[in-house]
mmCIF file of C-alpha atoms and ligand atoms in Angstrom:
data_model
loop_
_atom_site.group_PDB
_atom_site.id
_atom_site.type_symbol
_atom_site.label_atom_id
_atom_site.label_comp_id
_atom_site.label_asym_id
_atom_site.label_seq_id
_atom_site.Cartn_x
_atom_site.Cartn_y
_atom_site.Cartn_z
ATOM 1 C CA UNK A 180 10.612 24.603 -34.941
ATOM 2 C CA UNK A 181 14.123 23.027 -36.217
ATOM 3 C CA UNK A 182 14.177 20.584 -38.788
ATOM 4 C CA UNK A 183 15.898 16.948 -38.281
ATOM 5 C CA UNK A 184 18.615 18.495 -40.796
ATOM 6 C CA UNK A 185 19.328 21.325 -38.516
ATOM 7 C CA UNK A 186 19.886 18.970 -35.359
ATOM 8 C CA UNK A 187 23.559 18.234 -34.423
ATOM 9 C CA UNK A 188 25.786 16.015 -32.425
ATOM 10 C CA UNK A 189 25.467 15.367 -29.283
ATOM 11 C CA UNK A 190 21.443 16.744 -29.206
ATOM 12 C CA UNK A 191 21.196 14.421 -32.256
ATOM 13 C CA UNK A 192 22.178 11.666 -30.242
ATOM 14 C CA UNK A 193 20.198 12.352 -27.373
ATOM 15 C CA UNK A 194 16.885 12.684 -29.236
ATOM 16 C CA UNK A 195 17.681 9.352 -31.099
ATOM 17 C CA UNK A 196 18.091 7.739 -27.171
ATOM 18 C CA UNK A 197 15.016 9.623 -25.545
ATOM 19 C CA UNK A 198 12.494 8.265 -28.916
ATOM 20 C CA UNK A 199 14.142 4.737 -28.247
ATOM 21 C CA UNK A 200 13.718 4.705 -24.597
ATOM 22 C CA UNK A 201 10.085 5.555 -25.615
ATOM 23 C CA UNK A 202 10.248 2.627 -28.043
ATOM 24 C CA UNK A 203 11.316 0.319 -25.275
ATOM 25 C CA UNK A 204 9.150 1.410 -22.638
ATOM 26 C CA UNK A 205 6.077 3.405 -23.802
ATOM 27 C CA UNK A 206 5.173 1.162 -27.428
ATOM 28 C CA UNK A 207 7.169 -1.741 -25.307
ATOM 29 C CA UNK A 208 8.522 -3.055 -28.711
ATOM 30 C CA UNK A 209 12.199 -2.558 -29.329
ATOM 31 C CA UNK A 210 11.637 -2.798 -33.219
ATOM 32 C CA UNK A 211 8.826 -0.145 -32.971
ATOM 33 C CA UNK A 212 9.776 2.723 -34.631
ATOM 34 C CA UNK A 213 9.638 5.680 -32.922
ATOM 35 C CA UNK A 214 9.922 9.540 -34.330
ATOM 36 C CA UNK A 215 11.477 11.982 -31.811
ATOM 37 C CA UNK A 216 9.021 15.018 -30.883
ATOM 38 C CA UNK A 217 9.129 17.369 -28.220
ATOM 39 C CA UNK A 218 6.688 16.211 -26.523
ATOM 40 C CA UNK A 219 8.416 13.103 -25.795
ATOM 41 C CA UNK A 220 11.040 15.215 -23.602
ATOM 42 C CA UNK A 221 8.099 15.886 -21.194
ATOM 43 C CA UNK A 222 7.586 12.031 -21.048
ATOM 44 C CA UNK A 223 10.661 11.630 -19.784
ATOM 45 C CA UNK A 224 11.019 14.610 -17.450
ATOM 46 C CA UNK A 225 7.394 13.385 -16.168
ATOM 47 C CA UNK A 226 8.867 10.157 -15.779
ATOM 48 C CA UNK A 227 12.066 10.637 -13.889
ATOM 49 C CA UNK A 228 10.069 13.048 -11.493
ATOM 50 C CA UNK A 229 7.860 10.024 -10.575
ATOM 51 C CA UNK A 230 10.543 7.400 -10.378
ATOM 52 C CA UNK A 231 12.441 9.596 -8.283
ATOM 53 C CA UNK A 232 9.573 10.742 -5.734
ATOM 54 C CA UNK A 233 8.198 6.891 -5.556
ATOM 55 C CA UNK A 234 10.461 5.506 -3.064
ATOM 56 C CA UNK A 235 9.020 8.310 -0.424
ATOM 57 C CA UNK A 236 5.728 8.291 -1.838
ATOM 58 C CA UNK A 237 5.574 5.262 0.183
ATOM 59 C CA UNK A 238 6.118 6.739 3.321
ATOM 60 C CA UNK A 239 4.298 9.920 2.401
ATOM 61 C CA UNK A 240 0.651 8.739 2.380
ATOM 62 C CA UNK A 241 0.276 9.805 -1.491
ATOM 63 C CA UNK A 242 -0.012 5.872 -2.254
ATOM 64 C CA UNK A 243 -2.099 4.383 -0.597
ATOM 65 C CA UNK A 244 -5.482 1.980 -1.303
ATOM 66 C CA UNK A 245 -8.381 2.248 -1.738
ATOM 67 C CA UNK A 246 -11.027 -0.404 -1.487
ATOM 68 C CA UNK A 247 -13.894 -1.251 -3.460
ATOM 69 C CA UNK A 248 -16.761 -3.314 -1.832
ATOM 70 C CA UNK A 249 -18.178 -6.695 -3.391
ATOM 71 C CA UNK A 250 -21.766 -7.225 -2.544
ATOM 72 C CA UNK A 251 -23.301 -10.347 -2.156
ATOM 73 C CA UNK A 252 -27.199 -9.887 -3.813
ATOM 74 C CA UNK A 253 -29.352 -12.578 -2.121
ATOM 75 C CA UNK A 254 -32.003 -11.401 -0.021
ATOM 76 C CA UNK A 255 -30.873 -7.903 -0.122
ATOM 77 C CA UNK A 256 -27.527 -6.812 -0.603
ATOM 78 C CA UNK A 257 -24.664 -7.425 1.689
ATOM 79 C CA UNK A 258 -21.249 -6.298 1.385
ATOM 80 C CA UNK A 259 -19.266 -9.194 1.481
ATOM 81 C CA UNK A 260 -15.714 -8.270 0.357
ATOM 82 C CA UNK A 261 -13.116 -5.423 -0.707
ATOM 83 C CA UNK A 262 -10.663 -5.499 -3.354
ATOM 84 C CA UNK A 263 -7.679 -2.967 -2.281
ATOM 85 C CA UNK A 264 -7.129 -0.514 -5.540
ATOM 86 C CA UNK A 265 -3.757 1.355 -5.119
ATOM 87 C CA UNK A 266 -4.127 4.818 -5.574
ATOM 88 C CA UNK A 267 -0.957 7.555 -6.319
ATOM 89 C CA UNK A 268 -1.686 11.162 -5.928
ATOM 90 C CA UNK A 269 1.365 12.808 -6.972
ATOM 91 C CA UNK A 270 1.354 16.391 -5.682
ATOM 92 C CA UNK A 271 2.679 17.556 -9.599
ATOM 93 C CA UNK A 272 1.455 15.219 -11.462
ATOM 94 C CA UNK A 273 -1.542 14.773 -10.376
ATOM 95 C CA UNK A 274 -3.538 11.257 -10.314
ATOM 96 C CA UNK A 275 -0.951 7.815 -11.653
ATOM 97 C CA UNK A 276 -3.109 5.357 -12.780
ATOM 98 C CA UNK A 277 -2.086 1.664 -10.581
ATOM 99 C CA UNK A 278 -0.858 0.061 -14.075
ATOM 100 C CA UNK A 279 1.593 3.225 -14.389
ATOM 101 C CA UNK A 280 2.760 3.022 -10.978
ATOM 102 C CA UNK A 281 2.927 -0.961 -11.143
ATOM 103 C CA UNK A 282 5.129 -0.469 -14.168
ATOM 104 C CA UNK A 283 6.830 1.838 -12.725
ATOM 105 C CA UNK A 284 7.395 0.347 -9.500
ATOM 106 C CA UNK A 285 9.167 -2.767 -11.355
ATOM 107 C CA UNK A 286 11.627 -0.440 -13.835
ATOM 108 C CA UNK A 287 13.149 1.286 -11.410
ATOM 109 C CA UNK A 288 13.204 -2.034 -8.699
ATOM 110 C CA UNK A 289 10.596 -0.695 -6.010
ATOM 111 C CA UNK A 290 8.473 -3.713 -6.811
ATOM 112 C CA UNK A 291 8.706 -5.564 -3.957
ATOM 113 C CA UNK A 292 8.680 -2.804 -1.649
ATOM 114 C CA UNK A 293 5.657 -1.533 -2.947
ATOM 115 C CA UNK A 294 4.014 -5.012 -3.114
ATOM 116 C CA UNK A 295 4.927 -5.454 0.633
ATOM 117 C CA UNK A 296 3.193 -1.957 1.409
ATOM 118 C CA UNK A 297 0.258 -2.594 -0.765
ATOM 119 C CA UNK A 298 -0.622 -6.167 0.927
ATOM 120 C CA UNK A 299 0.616 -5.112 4.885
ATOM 121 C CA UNK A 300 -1.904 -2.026 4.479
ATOM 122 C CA UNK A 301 -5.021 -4.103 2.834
ATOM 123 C CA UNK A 302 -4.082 -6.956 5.825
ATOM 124 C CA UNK A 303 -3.927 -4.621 8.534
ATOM 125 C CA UNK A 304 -7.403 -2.645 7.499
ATOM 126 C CA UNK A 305 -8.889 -5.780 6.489
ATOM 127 C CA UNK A 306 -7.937 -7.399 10.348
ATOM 128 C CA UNK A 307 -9.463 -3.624 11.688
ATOM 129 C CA UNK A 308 -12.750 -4.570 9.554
ATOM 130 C CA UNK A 309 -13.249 -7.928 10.610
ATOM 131 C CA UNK A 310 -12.744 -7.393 14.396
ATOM 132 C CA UNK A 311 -15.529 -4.970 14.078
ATOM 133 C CA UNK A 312 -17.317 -7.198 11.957
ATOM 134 C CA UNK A 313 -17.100 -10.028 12.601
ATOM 135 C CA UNK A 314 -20.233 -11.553 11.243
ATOM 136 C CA UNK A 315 -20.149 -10.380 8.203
ATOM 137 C CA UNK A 316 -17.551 -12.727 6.363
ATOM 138 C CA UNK A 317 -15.743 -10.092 5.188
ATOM 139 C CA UNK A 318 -13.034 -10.988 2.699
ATOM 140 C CA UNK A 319 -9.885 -8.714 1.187
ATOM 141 C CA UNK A 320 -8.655 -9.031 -2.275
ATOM 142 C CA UNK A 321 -5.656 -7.921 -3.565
ATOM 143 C CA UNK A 322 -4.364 -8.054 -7.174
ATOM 144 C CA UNK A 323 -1.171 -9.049 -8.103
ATOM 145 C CA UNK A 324 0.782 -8.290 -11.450
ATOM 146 C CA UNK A 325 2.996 -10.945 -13.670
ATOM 147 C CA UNK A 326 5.980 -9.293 -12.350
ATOM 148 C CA UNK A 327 5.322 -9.465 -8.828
ATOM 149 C CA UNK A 328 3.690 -13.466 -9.124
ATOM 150 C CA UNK A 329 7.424 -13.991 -10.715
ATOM 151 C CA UNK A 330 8.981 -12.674 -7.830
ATOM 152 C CA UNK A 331 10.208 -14.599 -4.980
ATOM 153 C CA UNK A 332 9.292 -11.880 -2.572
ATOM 154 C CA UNK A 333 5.730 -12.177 -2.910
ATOM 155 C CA UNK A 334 5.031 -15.219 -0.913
ATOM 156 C CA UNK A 335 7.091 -13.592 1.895
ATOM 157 C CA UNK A 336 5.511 -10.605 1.868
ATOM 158 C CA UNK A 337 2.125 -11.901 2.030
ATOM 159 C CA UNK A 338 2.997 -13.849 4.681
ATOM 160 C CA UNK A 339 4.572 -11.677 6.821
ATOM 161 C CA UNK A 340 1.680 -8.945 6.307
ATOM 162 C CA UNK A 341 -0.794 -11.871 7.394
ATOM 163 C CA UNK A 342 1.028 -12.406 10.754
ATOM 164 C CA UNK A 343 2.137 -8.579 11.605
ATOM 165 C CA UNK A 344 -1.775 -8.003 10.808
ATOM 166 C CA UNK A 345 -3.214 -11.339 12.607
ATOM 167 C CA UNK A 346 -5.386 -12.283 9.515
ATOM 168 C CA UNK A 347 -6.519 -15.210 8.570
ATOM 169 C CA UNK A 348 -5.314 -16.474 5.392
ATOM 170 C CA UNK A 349 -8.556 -17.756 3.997
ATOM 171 C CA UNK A 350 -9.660 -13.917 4.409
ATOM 172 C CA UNK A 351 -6.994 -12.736 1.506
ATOM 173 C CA UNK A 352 -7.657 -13.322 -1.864
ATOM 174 C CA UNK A 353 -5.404 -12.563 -4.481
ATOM 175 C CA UNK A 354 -6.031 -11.546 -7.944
ATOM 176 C CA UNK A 355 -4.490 -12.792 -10.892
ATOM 177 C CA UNK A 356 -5.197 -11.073 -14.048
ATOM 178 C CA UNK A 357 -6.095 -14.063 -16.620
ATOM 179 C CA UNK A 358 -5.300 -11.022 -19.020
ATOM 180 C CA UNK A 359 -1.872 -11.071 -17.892
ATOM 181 C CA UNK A 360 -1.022 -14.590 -16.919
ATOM 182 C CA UNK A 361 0.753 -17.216 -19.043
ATOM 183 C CA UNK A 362 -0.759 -20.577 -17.496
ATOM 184 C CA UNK A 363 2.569 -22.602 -18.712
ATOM 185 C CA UNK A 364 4.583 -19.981 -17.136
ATOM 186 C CA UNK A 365 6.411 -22.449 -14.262
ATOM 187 C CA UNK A 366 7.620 -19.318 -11.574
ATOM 188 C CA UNK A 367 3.735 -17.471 -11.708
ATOM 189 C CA UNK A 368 2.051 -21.163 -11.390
ATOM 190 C CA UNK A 369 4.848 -21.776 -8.542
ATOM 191 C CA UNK A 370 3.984 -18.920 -6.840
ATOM 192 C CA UNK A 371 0.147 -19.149 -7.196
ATOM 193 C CA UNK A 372 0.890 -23.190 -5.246
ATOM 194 C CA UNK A 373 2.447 -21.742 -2.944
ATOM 195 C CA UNK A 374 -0.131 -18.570 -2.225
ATOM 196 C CA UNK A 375 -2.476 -21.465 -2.186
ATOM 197 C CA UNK A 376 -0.455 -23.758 0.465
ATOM 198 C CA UNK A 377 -0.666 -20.604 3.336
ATOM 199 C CA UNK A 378 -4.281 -20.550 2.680
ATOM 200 C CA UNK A 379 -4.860 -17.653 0.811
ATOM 201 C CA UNK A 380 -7.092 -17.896 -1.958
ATOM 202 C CA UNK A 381 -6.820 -16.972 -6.069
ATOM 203 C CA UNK A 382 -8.995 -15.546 -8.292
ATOM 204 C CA UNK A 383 -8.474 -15.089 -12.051
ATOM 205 C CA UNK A 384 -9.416 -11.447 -12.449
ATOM 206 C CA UNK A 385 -10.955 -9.977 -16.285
ATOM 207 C CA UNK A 386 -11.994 -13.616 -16.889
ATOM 208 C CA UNK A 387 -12.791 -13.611 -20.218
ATOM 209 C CA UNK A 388 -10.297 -11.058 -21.721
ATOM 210 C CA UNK A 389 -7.156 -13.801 -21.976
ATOM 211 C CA UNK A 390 -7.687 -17.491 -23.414
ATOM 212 C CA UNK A 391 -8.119 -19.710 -20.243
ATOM 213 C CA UNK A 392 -10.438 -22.010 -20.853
ATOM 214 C CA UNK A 393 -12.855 -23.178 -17.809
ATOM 215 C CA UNK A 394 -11.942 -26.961 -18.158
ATOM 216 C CA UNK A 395 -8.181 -25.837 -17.766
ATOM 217 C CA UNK A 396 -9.342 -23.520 -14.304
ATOM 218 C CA UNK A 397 -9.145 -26.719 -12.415
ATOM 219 C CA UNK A 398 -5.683 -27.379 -12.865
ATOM 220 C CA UNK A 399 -4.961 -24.180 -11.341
ATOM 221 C CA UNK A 400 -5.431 -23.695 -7.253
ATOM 222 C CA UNK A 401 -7.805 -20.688 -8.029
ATOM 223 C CA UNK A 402 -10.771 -20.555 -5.954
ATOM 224 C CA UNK A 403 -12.909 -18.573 -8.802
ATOM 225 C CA UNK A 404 -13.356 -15.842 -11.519
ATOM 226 C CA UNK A 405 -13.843 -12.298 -11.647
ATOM 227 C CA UNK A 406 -16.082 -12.063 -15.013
ATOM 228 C CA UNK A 407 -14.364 -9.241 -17.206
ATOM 229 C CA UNK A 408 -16.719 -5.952 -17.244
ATOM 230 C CA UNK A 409 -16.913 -6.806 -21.386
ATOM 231 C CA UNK A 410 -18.661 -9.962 -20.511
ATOM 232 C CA UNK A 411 -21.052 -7.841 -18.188
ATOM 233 C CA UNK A 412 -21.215 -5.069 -20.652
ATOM 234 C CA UNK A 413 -22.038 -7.595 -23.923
ATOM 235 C CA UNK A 414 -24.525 -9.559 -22.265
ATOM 236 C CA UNK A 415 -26.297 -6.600 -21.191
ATOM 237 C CA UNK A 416 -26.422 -5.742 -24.857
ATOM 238 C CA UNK A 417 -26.702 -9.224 -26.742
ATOM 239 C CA UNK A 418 -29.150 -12.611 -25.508
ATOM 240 C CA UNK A 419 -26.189 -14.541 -27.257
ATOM 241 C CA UNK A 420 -23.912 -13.149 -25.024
ATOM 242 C CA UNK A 421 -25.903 -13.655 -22.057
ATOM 243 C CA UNK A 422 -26.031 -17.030 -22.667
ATOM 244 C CA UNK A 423 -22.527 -17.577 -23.261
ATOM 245 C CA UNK A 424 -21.828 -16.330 -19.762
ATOM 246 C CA UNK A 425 -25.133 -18.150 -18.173
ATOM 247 C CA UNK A 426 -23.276 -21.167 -19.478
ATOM 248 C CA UNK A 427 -19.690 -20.005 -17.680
ATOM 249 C CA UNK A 428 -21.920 -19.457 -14.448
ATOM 250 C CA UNK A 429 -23.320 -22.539 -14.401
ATOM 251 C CA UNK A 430 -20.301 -24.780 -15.171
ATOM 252 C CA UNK A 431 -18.026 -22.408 -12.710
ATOM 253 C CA UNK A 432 -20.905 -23.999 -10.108
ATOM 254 C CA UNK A 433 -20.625 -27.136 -11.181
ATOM 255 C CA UNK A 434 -16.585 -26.944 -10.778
ATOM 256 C CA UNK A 435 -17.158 -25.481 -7.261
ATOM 257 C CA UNK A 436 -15.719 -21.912 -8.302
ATOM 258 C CA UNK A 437 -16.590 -18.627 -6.979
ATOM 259 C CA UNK A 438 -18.036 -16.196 -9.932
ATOM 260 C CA UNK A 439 -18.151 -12.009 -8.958
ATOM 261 C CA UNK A 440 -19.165 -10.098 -11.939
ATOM 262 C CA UNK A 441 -17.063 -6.523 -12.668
ATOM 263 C CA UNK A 442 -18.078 -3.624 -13.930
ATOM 264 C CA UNK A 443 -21.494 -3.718 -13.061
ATOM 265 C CA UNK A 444 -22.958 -0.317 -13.485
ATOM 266 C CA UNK A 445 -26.576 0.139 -13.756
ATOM 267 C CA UNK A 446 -29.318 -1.802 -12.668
ATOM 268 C CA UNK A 447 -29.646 -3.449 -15.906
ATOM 269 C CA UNK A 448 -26.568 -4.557 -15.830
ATOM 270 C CA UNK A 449 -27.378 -5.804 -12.503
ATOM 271 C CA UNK A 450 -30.766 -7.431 -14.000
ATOM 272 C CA UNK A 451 -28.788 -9.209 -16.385
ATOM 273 C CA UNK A 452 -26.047 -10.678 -14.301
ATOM 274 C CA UNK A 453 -28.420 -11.657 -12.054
ATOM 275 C CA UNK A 454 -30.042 -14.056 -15.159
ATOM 276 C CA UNK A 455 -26.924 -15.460 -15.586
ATOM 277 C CA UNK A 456 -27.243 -16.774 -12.360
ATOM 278 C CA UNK A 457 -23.932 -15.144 -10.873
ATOM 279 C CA UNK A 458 -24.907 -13.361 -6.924
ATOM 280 C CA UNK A 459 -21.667 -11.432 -6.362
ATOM 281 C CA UNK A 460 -21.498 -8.036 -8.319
ATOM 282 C CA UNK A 461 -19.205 -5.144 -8.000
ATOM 283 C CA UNK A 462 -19.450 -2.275 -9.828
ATOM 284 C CA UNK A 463 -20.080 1.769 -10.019
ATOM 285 C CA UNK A 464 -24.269 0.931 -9.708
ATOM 286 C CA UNK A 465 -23.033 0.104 -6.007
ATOM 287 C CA UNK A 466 -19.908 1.429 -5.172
ATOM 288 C CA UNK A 467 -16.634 2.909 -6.300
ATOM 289 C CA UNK A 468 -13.575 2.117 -4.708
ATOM 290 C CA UNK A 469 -13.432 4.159 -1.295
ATOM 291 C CA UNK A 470 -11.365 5.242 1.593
ATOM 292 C CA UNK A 471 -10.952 3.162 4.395
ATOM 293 C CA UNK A 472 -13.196 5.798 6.475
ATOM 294 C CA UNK A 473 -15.936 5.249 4.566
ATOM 295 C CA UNK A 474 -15.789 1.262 4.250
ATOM 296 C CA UNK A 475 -16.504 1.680 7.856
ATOM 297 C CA UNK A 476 -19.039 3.876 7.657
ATOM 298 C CA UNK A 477 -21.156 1.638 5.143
ATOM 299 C CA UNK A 478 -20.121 -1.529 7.106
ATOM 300 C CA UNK A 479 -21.905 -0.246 10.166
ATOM 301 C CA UNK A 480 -24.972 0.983 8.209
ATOM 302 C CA UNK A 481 -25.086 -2.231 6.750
ATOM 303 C CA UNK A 482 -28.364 -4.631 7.880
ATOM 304 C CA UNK A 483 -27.226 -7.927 9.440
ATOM 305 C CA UNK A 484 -28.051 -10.438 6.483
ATOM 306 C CA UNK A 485 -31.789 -11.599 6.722
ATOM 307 C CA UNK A 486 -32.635 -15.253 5.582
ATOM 308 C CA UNK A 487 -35.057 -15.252 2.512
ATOM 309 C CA UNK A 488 -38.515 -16.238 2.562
ATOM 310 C CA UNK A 489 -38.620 -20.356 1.777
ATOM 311 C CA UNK A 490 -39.186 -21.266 -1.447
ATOM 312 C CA UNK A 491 -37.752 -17.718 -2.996
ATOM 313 C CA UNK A 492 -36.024 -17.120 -6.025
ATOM 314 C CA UNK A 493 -33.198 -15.940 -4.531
ATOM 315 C CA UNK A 494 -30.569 -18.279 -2.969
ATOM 316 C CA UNK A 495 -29.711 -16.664 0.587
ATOM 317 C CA UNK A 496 -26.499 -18.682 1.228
ATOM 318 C CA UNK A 497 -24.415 -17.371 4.003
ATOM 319 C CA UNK A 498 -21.804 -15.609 1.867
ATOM 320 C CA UNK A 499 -18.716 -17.399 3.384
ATOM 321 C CA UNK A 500 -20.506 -20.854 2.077
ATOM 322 C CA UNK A 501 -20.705 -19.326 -0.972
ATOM 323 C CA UNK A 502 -17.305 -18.394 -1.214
ATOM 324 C CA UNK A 503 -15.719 -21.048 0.746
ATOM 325 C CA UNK A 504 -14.241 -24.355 -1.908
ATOM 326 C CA UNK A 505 -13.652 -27.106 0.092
ATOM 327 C CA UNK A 506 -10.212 -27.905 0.499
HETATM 328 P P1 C2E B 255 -8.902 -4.613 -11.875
HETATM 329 O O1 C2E B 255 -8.221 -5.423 -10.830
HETATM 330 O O2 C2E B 255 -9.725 -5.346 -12.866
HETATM 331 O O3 C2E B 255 -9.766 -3.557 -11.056
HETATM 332 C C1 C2E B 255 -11.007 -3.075 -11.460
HETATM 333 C C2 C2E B 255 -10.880 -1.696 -12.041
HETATM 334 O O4 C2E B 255 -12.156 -1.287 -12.522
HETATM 335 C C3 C2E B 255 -10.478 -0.632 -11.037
HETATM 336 O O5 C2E B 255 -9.750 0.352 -11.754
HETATM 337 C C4 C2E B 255 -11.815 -0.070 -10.598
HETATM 338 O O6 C2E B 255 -11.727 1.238 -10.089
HETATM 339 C C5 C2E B 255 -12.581 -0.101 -11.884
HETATM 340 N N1 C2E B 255 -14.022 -0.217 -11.713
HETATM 341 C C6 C2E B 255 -14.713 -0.625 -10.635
HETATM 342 N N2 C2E B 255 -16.039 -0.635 -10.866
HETATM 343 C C7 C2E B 255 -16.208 -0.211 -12.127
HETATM 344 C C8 C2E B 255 -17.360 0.000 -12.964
HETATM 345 O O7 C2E B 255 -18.514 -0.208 -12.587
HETATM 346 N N3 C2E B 255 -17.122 0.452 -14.226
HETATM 347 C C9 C2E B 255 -15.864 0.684 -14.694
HETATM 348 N N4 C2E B 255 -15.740 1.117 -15.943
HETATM 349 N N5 C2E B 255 -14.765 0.489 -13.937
HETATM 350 C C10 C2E B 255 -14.932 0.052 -12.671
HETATM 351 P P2 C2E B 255 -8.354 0.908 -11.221
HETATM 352 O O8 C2E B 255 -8.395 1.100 -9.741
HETATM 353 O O9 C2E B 255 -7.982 2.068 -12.070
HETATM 354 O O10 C2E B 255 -7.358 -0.284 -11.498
HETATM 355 C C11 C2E B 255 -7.054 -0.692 -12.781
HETATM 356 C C12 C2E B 255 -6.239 -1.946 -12.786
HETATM 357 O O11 C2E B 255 -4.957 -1.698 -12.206
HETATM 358 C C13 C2E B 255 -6.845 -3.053 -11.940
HETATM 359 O O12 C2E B 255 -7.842 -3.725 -12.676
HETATM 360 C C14 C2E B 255 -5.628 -3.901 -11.659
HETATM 361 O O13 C2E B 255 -5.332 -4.735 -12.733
HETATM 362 C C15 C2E B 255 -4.540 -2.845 -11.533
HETATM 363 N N6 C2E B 255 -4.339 -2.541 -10.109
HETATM 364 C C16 C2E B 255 -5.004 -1.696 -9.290
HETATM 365 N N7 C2E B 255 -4.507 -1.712 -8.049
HETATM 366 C C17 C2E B 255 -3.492 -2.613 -8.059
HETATM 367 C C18 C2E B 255 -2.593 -3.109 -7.063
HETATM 368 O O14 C2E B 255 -2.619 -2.736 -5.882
HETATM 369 N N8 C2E B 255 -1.666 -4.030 -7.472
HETATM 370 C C19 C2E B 255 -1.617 -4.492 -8.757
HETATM 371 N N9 C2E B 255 -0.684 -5.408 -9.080
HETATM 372 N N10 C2E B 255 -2.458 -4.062 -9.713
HETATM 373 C C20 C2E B 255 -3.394 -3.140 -9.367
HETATM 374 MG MG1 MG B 256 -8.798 -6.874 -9.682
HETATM 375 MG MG1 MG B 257 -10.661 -6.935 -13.255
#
């Protein structure tokens, strides 16, 4: 191995530009400091192979979604919606996690087009489900990143994949990470209004990881909360913490907002959330995100809902009523 002192010119130069590129992009702190290594060359080689091969990964089927389902648990448990994942099998590099790709996607300016691809594809298979469905109240979610809320793009291509699919709006959600999402930010809260004026529906996903505060939800046009797999994970460990989100339950219900727990893996996890009050889980205990083929499969294996017995525990509200806010 060569010593700093041994390193000349222009390779000199070139190291000092691949460790601040890392700086910039990787650590995502221009100040950071950054020491070169080798292994930082195969960050870069890794990276220009995938922001090279994205454009026709597109086309390629090596993106594409999968969907995860979200069960209603009322008398039995119903499938009730899907939240589109996007996946990227890269045939060198192997699997790109979706923050990567999202990332990605907006460096190199393929945000919008893979945006558009992502919400056309969950519209279309979501239409598919429906018609075959169409009992079931099935409902599509779809996350969106800062970048992509700031762009004026997104509105468009949402509604454009709507039409060219012949979905209803009120059967796309989209998600807004409350991780991710500055509430004072005036272009993501202008393009969440106008989301909300087609008809389409907003969630604030990983509620519970950022700082929103339930009294502020109302100000936004968000339709509920995806509870943070933490929150599901703590309360499953800690009474306190159980109660804290028993209480967020309840007053999301009294503010007329949807609640789907995350992350729920086992069935204590399940046991707990339940407590809290909260119906809508989604997790690993009942599925992971799937291919299309097999949504299809489990949708026509699925039991139309049955009504529970009177005077039951268990609240057997058609799922659309429980989703539906009115307007
Ligand atoms: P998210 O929206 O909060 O999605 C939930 C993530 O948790 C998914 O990871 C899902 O596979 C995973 N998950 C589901 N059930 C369980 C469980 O029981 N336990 C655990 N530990 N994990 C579970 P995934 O697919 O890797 O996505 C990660 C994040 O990437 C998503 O978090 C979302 O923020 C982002 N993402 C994924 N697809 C898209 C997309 O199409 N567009 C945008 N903008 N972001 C996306
Ligand atoms: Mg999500
Ligand atoms: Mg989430």
């Amino acid at each position: 191995a060569d010593s700093a002192s041994e390193v000349e010119g222009m390779e000199l130069v070139r190291r000092a530009d691949v460790a601040m590129y890392h700086a910039k992009r990787v650590v995502r702190d221009e100040a950071a400091f950054v020491r070169y290594v080798p292994e930082l060359d195969e960050s870069e080689a890794r990276r220009a192979d995938l922001a090279r091969d994205l454009p026709s990964s597109l086309h390629d089927g090596t993106i594409y979604l999968n969907y995860q389902p979200i069960v209603f648990v009322g008398a039995g448990e119903q499938i009730v919606g899907l939240e589109a994942l996007v996946r990227w099998n890269h045939p060198h590099h192997g699997r790109i996690s979706p923050e990567e790709l999202i990332q990605l996607a907006e460096e190199v300016g393929n945000r919008d087009e893979l945006y558009s691809f992502i919400v056309h594809r969950a519209a279309r298979d979501a239409a598919e489900l429906i018609a075959e469905h169409p009992d079931d109240g099935l409902f599509m979610t779809v996350n969106a990143s800062p970048a992509e809320l700031r762009s004026p793009a997104t509105v468009d291509s949402v509604a454009a994949a709507l039409a060219a699919a012949g979905l209803p709006a009120e059967s796309l959600f989209i998600e807004i990470s409350e991780r991710l999402v500055d509430p004072d930010e005036e272009a993501i809260v202008a393009t969440m209004d106008a989301l909300a004026d087609l008809g389409v529906k907003l969630l604030l996903d990983d509620f519970g990881q950022g700082q929103t505060s339930l009294s502020f939800l109302h100000q936004l046009p968000v339709t509920g909360i995806k509870l943070d797999r933490q929150l599901v994970l703590n309360s499953a460990e800690s009474d306190t913490e159980r109660i804290v989100v028993e209480s967020i339950v309840g007053l999301s219900a009294r503010l007329e907002l949807t609640v789907i727990a995350e992350g729920v893996e086992t069935q204590h996890h399940l046991e707990t959330i339940m407590r809290t009050g909260c119906r809508i889980v989604q997790g690993y205990h009942f599925h992971p995100p799937l291919h299309l083929s097999k949504i299809a499969t489990l949708l026509r294996h699925q039991s139309r809902p049955v009504a529970a017995p009177s005077g039951g525990p268990v609240p057997a509200a058609a799922p659309a009523a429980v989703l539906s806010r009115p307007a």
